[in-house]
mmCIF file of C-alpha atoms in Angstrom:
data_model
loop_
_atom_site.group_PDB
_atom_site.id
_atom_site.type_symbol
_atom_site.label_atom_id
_atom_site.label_comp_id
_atom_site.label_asym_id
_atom_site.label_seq_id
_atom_site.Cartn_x
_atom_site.Cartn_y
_atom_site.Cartn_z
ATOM 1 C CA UNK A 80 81.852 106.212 102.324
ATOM 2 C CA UNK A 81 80.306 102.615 102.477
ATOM 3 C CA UNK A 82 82.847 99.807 103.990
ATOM 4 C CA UNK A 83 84.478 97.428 102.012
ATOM 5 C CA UNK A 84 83.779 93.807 103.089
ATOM 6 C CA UNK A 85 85.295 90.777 100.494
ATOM 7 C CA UNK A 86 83.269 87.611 100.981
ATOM 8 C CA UNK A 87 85.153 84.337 100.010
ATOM 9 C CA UNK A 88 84.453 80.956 99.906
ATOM 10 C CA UNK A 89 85.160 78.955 102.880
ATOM 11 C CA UNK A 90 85.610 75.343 103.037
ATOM 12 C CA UNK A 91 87.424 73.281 105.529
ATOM 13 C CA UNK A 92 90.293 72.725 102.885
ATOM 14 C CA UNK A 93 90.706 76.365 102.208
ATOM 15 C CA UNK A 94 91.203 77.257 105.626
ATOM 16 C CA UNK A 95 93.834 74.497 106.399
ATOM 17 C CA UNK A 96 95.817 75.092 102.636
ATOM 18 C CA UNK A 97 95.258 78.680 101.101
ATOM 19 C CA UNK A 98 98.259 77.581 97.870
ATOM 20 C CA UNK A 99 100.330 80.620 99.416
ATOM 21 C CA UNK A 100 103.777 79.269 99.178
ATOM 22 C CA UNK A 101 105.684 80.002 96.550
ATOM 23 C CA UNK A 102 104.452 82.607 94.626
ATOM 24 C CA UNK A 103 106.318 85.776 94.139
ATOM 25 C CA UNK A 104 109.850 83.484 93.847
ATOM 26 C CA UNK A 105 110.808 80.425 95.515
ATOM 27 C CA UNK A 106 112.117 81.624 98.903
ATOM 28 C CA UNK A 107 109.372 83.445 99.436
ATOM 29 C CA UNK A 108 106.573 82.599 102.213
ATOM 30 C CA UNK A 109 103.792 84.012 103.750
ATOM 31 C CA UNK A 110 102.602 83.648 107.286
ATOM 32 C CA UNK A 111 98.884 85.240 107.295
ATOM 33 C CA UNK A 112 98.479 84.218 110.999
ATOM 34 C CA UNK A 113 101.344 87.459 111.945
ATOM 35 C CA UNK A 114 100.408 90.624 110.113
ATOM 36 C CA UNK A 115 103.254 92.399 111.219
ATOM 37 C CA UNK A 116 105.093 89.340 109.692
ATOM 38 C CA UNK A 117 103.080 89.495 106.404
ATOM 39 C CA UNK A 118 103.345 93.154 106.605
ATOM 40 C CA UNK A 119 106.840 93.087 106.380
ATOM 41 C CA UNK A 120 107.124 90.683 103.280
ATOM 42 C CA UNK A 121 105.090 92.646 101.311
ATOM 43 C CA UNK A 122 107.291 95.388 101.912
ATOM 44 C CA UNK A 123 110.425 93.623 100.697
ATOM 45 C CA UNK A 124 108.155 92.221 98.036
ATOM 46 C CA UNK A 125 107.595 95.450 96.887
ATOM 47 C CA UNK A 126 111.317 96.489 96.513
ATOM 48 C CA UNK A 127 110.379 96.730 92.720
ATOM 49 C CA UNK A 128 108.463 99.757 93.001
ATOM 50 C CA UNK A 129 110.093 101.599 95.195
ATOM 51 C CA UNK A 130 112.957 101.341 92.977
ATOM 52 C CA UNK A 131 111.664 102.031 90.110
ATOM 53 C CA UNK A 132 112.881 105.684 89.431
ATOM 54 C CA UNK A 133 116.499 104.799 89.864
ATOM 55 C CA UNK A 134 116.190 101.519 87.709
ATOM 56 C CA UNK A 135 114.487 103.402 84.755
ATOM 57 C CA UNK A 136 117.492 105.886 84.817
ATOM 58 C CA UNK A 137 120.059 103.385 85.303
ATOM 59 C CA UNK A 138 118.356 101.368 82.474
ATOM 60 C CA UNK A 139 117.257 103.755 79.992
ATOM 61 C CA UNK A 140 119.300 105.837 77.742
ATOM 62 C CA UNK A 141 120.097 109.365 77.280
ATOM 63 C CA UNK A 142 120.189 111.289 73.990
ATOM 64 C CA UNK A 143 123.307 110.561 73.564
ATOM 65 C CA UNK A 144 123.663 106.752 74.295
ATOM 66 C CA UNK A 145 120.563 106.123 72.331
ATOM 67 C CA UNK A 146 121.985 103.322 70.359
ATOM 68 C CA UNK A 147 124.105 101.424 72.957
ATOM 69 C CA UNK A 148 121.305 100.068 74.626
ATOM 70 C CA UNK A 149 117.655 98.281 73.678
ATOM 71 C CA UNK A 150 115.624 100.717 75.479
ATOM 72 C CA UNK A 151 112.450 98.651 73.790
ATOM 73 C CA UNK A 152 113.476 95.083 75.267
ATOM 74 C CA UNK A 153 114.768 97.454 78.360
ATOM 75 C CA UNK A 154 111.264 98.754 78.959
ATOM 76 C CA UNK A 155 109.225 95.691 78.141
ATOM 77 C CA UNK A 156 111.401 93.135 80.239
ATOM 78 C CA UNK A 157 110.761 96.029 83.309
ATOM 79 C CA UNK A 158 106.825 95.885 82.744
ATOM 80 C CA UNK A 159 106.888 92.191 82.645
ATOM 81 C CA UNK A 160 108.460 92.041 86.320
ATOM 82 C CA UNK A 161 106.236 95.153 87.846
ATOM 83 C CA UNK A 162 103.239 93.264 86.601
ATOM 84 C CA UNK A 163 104.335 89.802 88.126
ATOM 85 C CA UNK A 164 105.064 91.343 91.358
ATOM 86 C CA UNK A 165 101.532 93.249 91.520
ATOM 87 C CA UNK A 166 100.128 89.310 90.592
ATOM 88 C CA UNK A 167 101.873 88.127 93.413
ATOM 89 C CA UNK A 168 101.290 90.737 95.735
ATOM 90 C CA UNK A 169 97.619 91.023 94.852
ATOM 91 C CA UNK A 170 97.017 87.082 95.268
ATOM 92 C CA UNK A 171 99.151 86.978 98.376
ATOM 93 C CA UNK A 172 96.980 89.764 100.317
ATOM 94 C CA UNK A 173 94.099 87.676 98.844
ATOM 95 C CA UNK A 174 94.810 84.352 99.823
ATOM 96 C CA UNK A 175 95.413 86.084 103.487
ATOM 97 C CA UNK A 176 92.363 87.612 103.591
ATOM 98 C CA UNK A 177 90.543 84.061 102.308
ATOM 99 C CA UNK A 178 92.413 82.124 104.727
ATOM 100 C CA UNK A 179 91.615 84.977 107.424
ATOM 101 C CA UNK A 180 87.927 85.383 106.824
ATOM 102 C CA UNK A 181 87.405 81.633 107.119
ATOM 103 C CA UNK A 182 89.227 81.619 110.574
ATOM 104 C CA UNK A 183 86.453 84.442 111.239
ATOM 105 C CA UNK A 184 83.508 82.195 110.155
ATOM 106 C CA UNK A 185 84.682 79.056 111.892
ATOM 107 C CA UNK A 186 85.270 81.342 114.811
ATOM 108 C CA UNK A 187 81.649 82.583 114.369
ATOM 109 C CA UNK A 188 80.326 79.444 114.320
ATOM 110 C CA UNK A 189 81.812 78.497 117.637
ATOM 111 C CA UNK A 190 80.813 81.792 119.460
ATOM 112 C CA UNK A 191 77.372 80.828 118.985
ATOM 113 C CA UNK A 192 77.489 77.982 120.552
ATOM 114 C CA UNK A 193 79.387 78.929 123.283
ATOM 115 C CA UNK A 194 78.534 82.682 123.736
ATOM 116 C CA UNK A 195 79.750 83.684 127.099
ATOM 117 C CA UNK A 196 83.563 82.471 126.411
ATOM 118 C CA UNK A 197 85.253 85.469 126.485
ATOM 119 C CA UNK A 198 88.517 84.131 124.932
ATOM 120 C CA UNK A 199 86.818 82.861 121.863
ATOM 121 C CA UNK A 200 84.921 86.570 121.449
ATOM 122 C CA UNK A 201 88.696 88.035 121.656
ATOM 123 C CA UNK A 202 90.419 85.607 119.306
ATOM 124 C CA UNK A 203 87.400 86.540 116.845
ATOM 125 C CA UNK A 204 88.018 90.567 117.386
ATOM 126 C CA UNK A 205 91.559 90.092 116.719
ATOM 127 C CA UNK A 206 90.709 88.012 113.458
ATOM 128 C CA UNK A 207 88.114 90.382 112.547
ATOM 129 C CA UNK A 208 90.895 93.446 112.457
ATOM 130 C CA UNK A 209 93.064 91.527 110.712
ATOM 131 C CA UNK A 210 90.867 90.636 108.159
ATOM 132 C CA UNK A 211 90.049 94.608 108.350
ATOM 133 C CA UNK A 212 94.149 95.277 108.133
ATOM 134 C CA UNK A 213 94.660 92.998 104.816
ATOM 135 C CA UNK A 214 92.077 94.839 103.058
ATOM 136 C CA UNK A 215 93.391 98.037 103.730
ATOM 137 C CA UNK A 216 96.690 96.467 101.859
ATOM 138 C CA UNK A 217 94.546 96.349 99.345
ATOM 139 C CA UNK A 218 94.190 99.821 99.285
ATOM 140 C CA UNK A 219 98.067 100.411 99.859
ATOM 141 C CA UNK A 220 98.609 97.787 96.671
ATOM 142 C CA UNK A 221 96.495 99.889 94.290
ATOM 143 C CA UNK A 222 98.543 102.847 95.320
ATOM 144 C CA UNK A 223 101.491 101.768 95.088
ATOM 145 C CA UNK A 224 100.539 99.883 91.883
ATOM 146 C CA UNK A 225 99.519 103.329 90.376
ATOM 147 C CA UNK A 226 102.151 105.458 91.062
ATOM 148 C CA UNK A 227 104.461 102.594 89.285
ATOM 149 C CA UNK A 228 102.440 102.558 86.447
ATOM 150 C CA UNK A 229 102.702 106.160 86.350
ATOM 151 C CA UNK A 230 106.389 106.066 86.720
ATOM 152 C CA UNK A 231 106.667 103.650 83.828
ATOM 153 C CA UNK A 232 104.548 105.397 81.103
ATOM 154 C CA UNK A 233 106.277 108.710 81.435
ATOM 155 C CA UNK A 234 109.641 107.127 81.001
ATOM 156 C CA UNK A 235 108.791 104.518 78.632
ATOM 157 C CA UNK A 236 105.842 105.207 76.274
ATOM 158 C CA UNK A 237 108.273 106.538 74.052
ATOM 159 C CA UNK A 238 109.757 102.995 73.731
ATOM 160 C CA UNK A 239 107.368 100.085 74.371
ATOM 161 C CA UNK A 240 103.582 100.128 74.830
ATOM 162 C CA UNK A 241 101.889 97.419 77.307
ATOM 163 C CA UNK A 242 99.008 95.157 76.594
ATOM 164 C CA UNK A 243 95.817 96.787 76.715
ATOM 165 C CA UNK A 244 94.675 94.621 79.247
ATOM 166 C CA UNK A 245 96.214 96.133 82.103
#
């Protein structure tokens, strides 16, 4: 199997401000210098999903309670939030990787001027396996994603179809 490498753009500006803040809800921030840190947010972040079973059975109806609740509006209001939170995740492990791979070039750029410092050549390994770690959330998102997805249709293609565009 071939590796995966994502190439962004990298400009002085991106580096310094990669828009993270703020996207998944207000209190939430992301800190793409710590991976454990980051790590860690998207795990809360991705509450949704792993809670997905028990809020489709706590939300839908039975046979017999049918009528006492929307399951339509139920199903399409649940969609709506799984696919904001994939957004957010998706453009938060991103932005990281962006923000990451520019450190990486600039990092580049000084290691060939100044190829015998042995501290710059570790602080661009560690930024290199980061980069490497944030893609393989990338990996963990689309699974994740999926098995939500899954979870969803077989509970509620009875009662609300999505977009095609997903």
């Amino acid at each position: 199997m071939g590796r995966l490498f994502f190439s962004y753009p990298c400009t002085a500006l991106s580096c310094k401000d990669p828009g993270l803040s703020n996207m998944a809800a207000p209190s939430t921030s992301f800190n793409c210098e710590d991976f454990s840190e980051f790590q860690e947010t998207l795990r809360l972040m991705r509450t949704i999903d792993d809670r997905i079973i028990h809020k489709l059975n706590t939300s839908l109806p039975t046979v017999s309670f049918e009528g006492k609740v929307d399951a339509t509006e139920t199903c399409k209001q649940l969609y709506e939030s799984l696919m904001e939170a994939h957004s957010s995740r998706d453009k938060a492990i991103k932005t990281c990787i962006a923000q990451t791979s520019c450190v990486v070039s600039q990092l580049r750029g000084e290691r060939e001027k100044d190829t015998d410092n042995l501290t710059l050549i570790k602080q661009l390994r560690k930024e290199q396996t980061k980069v490497k770690l944030l893609q393989s959330e990338l990996n963990v998102e689309e699974v994740v994603n999926d098995r939500s997805i899954k979870v969803f249709n077989e509970r509620c293609r009875v009662h609300y179809k999505p977009p095609k565009s997903q």
